[in-house]
mmCIF file of C-alpha atoms in Angstrom:
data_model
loop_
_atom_site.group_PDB
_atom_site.id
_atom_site.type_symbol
_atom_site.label_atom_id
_atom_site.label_comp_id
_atom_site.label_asym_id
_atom_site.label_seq_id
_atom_site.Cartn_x
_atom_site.Cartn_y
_atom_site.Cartn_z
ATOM 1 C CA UNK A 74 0.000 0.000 0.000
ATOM 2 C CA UNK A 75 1.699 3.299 -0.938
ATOM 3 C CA UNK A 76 1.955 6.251 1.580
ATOM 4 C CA UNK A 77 0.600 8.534 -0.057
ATOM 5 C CA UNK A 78 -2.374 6.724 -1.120
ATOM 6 C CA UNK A 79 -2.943 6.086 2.373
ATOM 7 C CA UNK A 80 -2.830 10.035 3.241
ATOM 8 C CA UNK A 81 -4.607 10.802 0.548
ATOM 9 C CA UNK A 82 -7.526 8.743 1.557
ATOM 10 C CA UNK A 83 -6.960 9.521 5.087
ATOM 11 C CA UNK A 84 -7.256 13.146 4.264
ATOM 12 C CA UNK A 85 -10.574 12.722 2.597
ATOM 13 C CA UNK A 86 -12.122 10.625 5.800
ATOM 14 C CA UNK A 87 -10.907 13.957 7.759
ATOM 15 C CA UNK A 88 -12.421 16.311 5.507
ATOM 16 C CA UNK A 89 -15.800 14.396 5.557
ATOM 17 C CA UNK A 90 -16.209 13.566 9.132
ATOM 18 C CA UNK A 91 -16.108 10.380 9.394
ATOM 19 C CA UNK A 92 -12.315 10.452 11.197
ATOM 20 C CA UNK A 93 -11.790 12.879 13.960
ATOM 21 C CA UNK A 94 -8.031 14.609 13.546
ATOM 22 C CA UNK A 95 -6.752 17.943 14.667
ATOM 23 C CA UNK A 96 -4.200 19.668 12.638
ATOM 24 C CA UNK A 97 -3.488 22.251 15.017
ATOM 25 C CA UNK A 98 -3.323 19.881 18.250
ATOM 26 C CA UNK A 99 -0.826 20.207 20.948
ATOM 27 C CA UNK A 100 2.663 18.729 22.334
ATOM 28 C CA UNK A 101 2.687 20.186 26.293
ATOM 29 C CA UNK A 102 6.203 18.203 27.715
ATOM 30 C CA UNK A 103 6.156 17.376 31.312
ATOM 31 C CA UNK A 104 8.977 16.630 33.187
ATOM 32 C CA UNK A 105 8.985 13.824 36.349
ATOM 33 C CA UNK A 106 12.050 13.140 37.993
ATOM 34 C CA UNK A 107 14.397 11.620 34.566
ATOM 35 C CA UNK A 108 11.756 10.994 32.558
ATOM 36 C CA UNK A 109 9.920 13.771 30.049
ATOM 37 C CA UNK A 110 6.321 13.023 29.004
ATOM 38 C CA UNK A 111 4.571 13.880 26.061
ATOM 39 C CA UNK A 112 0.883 14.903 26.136
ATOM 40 C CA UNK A 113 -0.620 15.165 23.009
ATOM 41 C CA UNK A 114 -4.007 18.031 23.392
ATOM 42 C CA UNK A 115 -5.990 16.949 20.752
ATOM 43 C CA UNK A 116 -9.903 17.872 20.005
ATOM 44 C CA UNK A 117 -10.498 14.515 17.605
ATOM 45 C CA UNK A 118 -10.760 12.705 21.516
ATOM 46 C CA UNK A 119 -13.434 15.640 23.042
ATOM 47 C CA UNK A 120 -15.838 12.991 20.809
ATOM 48 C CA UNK A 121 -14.622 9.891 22.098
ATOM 49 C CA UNK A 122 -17.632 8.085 24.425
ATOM 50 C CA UNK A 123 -15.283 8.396 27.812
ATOM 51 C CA UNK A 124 -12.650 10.994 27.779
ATOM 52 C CA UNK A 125 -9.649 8.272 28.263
ATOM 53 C CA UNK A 126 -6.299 7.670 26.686
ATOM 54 C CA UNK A 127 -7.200 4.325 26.392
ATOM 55 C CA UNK A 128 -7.376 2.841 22.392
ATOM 56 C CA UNK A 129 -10.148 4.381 20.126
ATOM 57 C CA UNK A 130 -12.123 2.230 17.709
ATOM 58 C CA UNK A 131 -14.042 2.989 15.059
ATOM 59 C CA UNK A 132 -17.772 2.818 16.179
ATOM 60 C CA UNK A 133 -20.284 1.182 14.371
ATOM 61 C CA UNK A 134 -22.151 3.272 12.088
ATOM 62 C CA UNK A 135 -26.355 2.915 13.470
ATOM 63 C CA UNK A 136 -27.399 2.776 10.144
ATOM 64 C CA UNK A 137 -25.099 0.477 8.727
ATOM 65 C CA UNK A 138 -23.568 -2.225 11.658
ATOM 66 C CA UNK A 139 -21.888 -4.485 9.134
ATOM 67 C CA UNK A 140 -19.229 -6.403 11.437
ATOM 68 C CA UNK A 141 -17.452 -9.965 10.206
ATOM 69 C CA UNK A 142 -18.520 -12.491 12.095
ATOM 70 C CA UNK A 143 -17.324 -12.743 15.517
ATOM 71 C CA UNK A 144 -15.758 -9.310 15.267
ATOM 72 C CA UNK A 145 -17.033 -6.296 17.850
ATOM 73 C CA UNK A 146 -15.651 -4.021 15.259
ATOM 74 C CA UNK A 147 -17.223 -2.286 12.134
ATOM 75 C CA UNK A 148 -14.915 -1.267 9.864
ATOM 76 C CA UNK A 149 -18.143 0.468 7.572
ATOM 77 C CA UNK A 150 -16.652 3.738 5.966
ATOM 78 C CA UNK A 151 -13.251 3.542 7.198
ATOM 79 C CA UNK A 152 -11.534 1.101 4.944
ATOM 80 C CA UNK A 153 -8.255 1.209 3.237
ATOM 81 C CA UNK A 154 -7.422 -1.979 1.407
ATOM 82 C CA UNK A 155 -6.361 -5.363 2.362
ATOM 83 C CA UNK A 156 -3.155 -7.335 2.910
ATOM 84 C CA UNK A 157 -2.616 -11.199 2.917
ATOM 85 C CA UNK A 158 -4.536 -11.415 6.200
ATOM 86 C CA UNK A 159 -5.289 -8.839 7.611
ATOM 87 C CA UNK A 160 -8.035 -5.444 6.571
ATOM 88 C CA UNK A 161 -6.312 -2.536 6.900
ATOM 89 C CA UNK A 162 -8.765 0.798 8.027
ATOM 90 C CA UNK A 163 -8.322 4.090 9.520
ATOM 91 C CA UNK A 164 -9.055 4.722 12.945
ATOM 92 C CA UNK A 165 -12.154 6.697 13.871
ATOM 93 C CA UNK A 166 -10.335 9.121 16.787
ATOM 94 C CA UNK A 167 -6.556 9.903 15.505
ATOM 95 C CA UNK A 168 -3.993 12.323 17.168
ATOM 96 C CA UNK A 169 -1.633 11.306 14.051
ATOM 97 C CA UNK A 170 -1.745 11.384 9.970
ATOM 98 C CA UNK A 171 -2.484 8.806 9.168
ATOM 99 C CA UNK A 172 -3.482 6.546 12.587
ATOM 100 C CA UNK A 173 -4.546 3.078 10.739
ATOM 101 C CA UNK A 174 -5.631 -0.793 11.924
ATOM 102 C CA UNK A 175 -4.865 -3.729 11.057
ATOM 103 C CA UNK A 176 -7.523 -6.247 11.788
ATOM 104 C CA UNK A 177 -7.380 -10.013 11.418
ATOM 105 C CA UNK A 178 -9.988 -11.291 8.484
ATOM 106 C CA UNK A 179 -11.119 -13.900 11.064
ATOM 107 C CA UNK A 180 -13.276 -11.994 13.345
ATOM 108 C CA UNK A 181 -12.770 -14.552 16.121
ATOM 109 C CA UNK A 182 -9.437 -14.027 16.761
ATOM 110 C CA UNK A 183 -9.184 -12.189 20.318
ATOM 111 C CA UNK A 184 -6.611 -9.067 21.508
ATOM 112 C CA UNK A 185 -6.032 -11.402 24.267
ATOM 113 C CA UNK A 186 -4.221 -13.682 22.204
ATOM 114 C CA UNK A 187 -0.169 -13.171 21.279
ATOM 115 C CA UNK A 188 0.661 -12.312 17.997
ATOM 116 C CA UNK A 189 1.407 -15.002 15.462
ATOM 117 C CA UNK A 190 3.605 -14.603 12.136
ATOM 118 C CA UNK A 191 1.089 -13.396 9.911
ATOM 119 C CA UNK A 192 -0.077 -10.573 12.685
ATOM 120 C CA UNK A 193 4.180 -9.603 11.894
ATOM 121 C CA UNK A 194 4.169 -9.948 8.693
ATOM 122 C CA UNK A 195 1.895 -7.825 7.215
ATOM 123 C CA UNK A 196 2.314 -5.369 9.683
ATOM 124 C CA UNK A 197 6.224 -5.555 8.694
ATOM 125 C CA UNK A 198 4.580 -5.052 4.605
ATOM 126 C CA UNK A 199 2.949 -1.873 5.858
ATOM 127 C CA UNK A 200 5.769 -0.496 7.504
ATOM 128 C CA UNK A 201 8.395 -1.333 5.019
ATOM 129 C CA UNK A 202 5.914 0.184 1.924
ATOM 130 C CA UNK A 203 6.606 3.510 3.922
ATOM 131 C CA UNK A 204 8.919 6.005 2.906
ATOM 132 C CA UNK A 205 8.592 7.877 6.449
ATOM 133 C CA UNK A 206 9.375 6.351 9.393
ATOM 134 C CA UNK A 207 6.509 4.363 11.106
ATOM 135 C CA UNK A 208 5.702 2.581 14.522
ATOM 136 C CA UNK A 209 3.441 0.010 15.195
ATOM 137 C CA UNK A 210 1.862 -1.531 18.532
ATOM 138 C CA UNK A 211 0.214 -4.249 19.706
ATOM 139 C CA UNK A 212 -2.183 -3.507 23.113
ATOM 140 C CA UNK A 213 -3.041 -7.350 24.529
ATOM 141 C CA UNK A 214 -5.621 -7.623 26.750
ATOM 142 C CA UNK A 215 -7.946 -4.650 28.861
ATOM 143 C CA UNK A 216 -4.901 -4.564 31.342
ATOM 144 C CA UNK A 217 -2.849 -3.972 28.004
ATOM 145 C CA UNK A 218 -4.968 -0.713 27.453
ATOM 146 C CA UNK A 219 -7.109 -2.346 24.716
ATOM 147 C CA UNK A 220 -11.135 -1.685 24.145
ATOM 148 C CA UNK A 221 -12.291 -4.614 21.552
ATOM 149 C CA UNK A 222 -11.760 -7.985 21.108
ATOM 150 C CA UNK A 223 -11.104 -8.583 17.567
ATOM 151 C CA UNK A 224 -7.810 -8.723 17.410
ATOM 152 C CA UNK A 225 -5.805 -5.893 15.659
ATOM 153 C CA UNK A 226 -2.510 -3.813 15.481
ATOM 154 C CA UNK A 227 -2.373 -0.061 14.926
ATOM 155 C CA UNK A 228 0.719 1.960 13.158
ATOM 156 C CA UNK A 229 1.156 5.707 12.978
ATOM 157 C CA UNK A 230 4.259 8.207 12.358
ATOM 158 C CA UNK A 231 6.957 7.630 14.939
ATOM 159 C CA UNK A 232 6.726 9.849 17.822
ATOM 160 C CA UNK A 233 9.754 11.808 18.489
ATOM 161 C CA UNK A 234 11.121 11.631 21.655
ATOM 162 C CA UNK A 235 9.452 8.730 23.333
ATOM 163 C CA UNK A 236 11.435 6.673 25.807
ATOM 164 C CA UNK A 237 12.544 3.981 23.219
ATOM 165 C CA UNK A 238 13.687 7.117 21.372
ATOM 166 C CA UNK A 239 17.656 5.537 22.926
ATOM 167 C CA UNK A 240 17.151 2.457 20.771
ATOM 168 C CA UNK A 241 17.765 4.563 17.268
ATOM 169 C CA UNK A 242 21.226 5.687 18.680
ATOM 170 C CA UNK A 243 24.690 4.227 19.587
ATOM 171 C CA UNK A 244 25.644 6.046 22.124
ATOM 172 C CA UNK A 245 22.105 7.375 24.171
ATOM 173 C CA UNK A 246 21.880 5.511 27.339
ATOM 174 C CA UNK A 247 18.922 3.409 27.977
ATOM 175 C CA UNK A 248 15.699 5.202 29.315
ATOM 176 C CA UNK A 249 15.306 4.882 33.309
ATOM 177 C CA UNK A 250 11.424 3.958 32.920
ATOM 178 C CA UNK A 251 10.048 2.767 36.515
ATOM 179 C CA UNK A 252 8.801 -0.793 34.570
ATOM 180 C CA UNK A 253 10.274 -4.214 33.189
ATOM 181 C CA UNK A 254 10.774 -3.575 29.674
ATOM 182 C CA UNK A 255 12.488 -6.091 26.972
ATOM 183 C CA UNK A 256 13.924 -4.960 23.988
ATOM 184 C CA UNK A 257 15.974 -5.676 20.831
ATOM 185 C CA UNK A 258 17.427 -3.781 18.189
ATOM 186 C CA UNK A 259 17.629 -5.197 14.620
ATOM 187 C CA UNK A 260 20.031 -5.452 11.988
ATOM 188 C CA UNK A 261 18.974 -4.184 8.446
ATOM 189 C CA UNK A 262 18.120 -7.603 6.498
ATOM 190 C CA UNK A 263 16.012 -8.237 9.366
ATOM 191 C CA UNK A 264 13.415 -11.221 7.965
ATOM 192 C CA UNK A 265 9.388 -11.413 8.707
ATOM 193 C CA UNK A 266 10.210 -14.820 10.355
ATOM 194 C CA UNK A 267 13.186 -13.167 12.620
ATOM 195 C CA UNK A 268 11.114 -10.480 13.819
ATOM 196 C CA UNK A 269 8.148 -13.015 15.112
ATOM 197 C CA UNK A 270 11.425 -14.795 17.073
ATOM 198 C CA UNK A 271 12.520 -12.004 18.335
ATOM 199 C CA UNK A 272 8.619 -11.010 19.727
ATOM 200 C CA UNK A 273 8.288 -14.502 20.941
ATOM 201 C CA UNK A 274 11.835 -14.442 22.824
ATOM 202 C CA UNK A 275 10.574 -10.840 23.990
ATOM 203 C CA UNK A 276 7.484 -12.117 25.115
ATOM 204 C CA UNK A 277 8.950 -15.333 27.196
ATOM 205 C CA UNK A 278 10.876 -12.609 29.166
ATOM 206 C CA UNK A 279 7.984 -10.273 30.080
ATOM 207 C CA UNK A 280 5.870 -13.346 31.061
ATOM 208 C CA UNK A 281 8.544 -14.147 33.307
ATOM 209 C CA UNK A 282 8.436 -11.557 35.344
ATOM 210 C CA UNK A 283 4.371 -10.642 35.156
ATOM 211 C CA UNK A 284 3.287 -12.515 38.250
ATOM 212 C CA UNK A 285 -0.129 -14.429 37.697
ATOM 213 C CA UNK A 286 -2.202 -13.458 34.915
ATOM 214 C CA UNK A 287 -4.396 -16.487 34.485
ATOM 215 C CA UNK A 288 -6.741 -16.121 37.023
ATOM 216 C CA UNK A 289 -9.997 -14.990 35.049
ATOM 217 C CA UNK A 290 -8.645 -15.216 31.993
ATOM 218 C CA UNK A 291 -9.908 -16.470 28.619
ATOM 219 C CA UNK A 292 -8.319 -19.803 27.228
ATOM 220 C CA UNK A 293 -5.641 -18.893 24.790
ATOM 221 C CA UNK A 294 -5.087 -15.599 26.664
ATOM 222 C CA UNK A 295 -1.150 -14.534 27.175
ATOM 223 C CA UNK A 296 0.817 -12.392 29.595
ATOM 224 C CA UNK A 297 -1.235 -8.797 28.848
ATOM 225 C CA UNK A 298 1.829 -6.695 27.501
ATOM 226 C CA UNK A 299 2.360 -3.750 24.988
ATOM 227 C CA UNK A 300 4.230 -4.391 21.510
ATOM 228 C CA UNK A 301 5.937 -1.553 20.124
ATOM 229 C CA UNK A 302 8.245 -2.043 16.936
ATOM 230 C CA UNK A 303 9.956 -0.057 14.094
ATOM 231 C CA UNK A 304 11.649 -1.665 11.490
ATOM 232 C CA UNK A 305 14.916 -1.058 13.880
ATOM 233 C CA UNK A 306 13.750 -2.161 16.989
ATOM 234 C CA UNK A 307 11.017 -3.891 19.281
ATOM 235 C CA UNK A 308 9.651 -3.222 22.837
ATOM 236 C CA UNK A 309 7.554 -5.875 24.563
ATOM 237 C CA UNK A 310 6.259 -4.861 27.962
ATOM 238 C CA UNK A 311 4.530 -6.805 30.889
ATOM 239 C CA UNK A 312 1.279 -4.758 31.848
ATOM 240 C CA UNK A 313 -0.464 -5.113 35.371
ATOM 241 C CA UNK A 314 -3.253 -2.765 35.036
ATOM 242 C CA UNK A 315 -5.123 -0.529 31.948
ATOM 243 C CA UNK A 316 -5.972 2.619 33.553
ATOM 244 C CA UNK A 317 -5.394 4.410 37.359
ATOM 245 C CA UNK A 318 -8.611 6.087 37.305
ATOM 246 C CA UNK A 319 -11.402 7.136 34.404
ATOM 247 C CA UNK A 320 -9.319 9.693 33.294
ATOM 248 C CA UNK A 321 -5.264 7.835 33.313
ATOM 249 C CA UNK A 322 -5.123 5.081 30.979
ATOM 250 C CA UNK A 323 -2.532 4.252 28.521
ATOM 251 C CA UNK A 324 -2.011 1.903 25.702
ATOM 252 C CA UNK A 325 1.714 1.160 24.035
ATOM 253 C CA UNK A 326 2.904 4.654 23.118
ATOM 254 C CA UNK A 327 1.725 5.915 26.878
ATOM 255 C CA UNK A 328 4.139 3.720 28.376
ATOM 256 C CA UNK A 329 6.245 5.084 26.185
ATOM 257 C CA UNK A 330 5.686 8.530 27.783
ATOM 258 C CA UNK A 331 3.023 9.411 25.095
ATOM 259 C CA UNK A 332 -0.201 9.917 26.181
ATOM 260 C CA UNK A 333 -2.672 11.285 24.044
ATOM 261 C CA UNK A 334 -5.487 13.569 25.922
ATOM 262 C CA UNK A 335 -8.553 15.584 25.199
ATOM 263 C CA UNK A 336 -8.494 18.397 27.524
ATOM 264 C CA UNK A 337 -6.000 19.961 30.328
ATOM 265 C CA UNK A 338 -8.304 18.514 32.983
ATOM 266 C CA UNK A 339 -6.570 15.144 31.977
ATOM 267 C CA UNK A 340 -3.080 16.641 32.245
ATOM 268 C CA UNK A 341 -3.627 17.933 35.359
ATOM 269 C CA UNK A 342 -5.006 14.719 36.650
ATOM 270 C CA UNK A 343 -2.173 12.564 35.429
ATOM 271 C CA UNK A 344 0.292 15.462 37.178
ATOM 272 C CA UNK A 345 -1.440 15.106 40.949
ATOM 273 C CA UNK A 346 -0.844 10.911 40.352
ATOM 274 C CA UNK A 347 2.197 11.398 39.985
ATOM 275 C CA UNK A 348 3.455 10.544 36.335
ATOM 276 C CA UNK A 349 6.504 7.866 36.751
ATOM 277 C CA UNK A 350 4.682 5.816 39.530
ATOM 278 C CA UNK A 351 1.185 5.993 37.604
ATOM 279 C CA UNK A 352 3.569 4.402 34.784
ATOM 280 C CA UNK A 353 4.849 1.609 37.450
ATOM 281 C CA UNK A 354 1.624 0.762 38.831
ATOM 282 C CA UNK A 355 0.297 -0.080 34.961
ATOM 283 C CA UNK A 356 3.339 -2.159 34.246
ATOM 284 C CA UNK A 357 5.413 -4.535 36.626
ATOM 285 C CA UNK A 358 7.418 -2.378 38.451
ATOM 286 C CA UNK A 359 11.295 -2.793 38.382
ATOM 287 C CA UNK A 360 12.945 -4.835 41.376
ATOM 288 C CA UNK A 361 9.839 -7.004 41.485
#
């Protein structure tokens, strides 16, 4: 799928409505102890249902509540194209251009669930068809900051700045987050089939460290973690909780110190938390 294809389409869903994205929204830095956070002010969230962070979905339209069988997600209006398995569509409330999904065609498979080789694979297609630079993330289970079950991934522009930002330089020391994190940098001929080892050696070492998760769970459900990849690197990320409060909840990029936001009234609320320990309590906090 070409770029600018994508933005040009993207552009259009803006222009008409159906997508919610601010061009003139907001980067207000905040600075906690070593870390700097990012919140992004944005009015495409004021329409959101809750006023969270947590993941946006497009809504089903109430005319038109065409969903695939066994998804919870109607993709009516907002799609893009298709790759080998997965529908690729815009996502209804965006503080990036473009902020796309990619859903799995089978509508059964569950955001609870890890992600398999053809979850990486296309994802790695969209990324590499991109002549900017591009991040996508992975948000498994409600205490991973997800809001649907059918399973999906979601890729935007790269965030400057974030706390992986170290992992695109040789000599940056490594980010002193307040959570386990697992990482891995990658080499340039860096294969479909090695990225899905790396995320499954990733994934063995978050799990390791996430204390008991099964208790409730689904069958098939994994560790709930965050994904977060480039075509340079990968993050995977134990998670313990989704939100603090209505109001402080975070998906992949807020761990990552950004944390998209409707109003100042969120700010503020994420300030009097307390920014680095809200981060801890969401995640498995180091020295446990």
């Amino acid at each position: 799928m070409e770029e600018s294809l994508i933005l040009s389409k993207f552009d259009n869903l803006v222009q008409s409505g159906i997508v919610q994205y601010d061009d003139k929204q907001q980067i207000i830095e905040h600075v906690d102890g070593d870390l700097k956070f990012q919140f992004v002010l944005t009015s495409a969230l004021i329409k959101k249902p809750t006023l969270t962070t947590a993941e946006s979905q497009p809504d089903a339209d109430a005319q038109k509540p065409e969903k695939r069988a066994g998804s919870d997600i109607s993709t009516t209006g907002f799609e893009l194209g298709a790759l080998d398995s997965h529908l690729v569509i815009v996502n209804k409330f965006c503080f990036a251009r473009p902020h796309l999904m990619l859903l799995t065609f089978d509508g059964y498979k569950r955001q609870y669930e890890a992600l398999d080789e053809s979850d990486l694979n296309d994802t790695w297609q969209l990324l590499n068809s991109a002549k900017s630079d591009y991040v996508a993330f992975y948000n498994c289970g409600p205490n991973g900051g997800c809001s649907r079950l059918h399973k999906h991934l979601q890729v935007m522009p790269l965030p400057e700045n974030s706390f992986a930002a170290f992992l695109d330089s040789t000599d940056e020391p490594e980010t002193k987050v307040p959570f386990q994190w697992f990482y891995r940098r990658f080499g340039s001929d860096l294969s479909p089939a090695a990225l899905f080892a790396a995320y499954k050696e990733l994934l063995e070492e978050a799990t390791k460290v996430a204390g008991d998760y099964t208790t409730g769970a689904p069958p098939g459900a994994v560790c709930p973690h965050n994904v977060i990849f480039t075509k340079r690197w990968m993050v995977v990320l134990p998670r313990r909780r989704g939100a603090i409060n209505k109001e402080a909840g975070v998906n992949s990029l807020g761990m990552l110190g950004v944390i998209a936001v409707a109003t100042t009234k969120e700010i503020d609320n994420w300030v009097r938390l307390g920014l680095t320990e809200s981060l801890s309590e969401l995640g498995v906090p180091k020295g446990i």
